[in-house]
Short mmCIF file of C-alpha atoms in Angstrom, two decimals:
data_model
loop_
_atom_site.label_atom_id
_atom_site.label_comp_id
_atom_site.label_asym_id
_atom_site.label_seq_id
_atom_site.Cartn_x
_atom_site.Cartn_y
_atom_site.Cartn_z
CA UNK A 1 7.84 -1.20 4.28
CA UNK A 2 10.11 -1.15 1.37
CA UNK A 3 10.35 -4.98 1.28
CA UNK A 4 6.58 -5.35 1.69
CA UNK A 5 5.94 -2.96 -1.21
CA UNK A 6 8.33 -4.95 -3.43
CA UNK A 7 5.96 -7.92 -2.89
CA UNK A 8 2.79 -6.26 -4.15
CA UNK A 9 1.33 -8.18 -7.11
CA UNK A 10 0.59 -5.28 -9.52
CA UNK A 11 -2.02 -5.64 -12.22
CA UNK A 12 -2.15 -2.61 -14.70
CA UNK A 13 -5.39 -4.09 -16.36
CA UNK A 14 -7.54 -3.91 -13.02
CA UNK A 15 -9.65 -0.84 -12.23
CA UNK A 16 -11.16 -0.75 -8.88
CA UNK A 17 -13.74 1.60 -7.61
CA UNK A 18 -13.23 1.76 -3.77
CA UNK A 19 -16.38 3.39 -2.22
CA UNK A 20 -14.64 3.72 1.09
CA UNK A 21 -11.93 5.92 2.19
CA UNK A 22 -8.46 4.40 2.37
CA UNK A 23 -7.21 2.85 5.67
CA UNK A 24 -3.72 4.29 5.22
CA UNK A 25 -1.85 6.63 2.97
CA UNK A 26 2.09 6.80 2.95
CA UNK A 27 4.88 8.20 0.68
CA UNK A 28 7.93 5.99 -0.14
CA UNK A 29 11.00 7.99 -1.11
CA UNK A 30 13.53 6.06 -3.31
CA UNK A 31 16.78 7.35 -1.90
CA UNK A 32 18.69 6.60 -5.20
CA UNK A 33 16.69 8.93 -7.40
CA UNK A 34 14.96 11.03 -4.64
CA UNK A 35 11.48 10.43 -6.22
CA UNK A 36 8.48 10.00 -4.10
CA UNK A 37 5.59 7.64 -4.68
CA UNK A 38 2.35 7.91 -2.84
CA UNK A 39 0.55 4.72 -1.87
CA UNK A 40 -3.10 4.26 -0.64
CA UNK A 41 -4.16 0.99 1.11
CA UNK A 42 -7.23 -0.62 2.10
CA UNK A 43 -7.13 -3.48 4.60
CA UNK A 44 -9.30 -6.53 4.16
CA UNK A 45 -10.79 -8.83 6.82
CA UNK A 46 -8.89 -11.77 5.29
CA UNK A 47 -5.51 -10.15 6.01
CA UNK A 48 -4.83 -9.00 2.50
CA UNK A 49 -4.42 -5.48 1.46
CA UNK A 50 -5.43 -3.60 -1.68
CA UNK A 51 -2.79 -1.12 -2.67
CA UNK A 52 -3.01 1.84 -5.22
CA UNK A 53 0.01 3.74 -6.29
CA UNK A 54 0.18 7.21 -7.29
CA UNK A 55 -0.34 6.34 -10.98
CA UNK A 56 -3.74 4.68 -10.26
CA UNK A 57 -2.28 1.16 -10.59
CA UNK A 58 -3.92 -1.50 -8.24
CA UNK A 59 -2.13 -4.31 -6.55
CA UNK A 60 -2.72 -6.92 -3.82
CA UNK A 61 -0.57 -7.82 -0.71
CA UNK A 62 -1.62 -11.24 0.46
CA UNK A 63 -0.90 -13.35 3.51
CA UNK A 64 1.81 -12.14 5.97
CA UNK A 65 2.81 -9.03 4.04
CA UNK A 66 -0.78 -7.66 4.21
CA UNK A 67 -1.01 -8.51 7.95
CA UNK A 68 2.51 -6.96 8.63
CA UNK A 69 1.64 -3.71 6.79
CA UNK A 70 -1.72 -3.49 8.80
CA UNK A 71 0.09 -4.01 11.95
CA UNK A 72 2.57 -1.27 11.21
CA UNK A 73 -0.15 1.24 10.70
CA UNK A 74 -2.20 -0.02 13.85
CA UNK A 75 0.95 0.50 16.02
CA UNK A 76 1.26 4.09 14.70
CA UNK A 77 -2.41 4.78 15.32
CA UNK A 78 -1.88 3.88 19.05
CA UNK A 79 0.79 6.44 19.49
#
């Protein structure tokens, strides 16, 4: 997940109003400084994913990264 989040294309100028509840929420803890960052994710039918960080900054995961993140959460839903 760390490698996938590193590939998010962030855009601080974008403001998105998502009318639907996020598909996934997770926290990423940076082991170096022990700070946590909350992420919300909306998966799209095209395989991409819209990501919002805890500071309300939006980003997009495209292609394989969006699909991989989606599959990680789908696997966890089945357990």
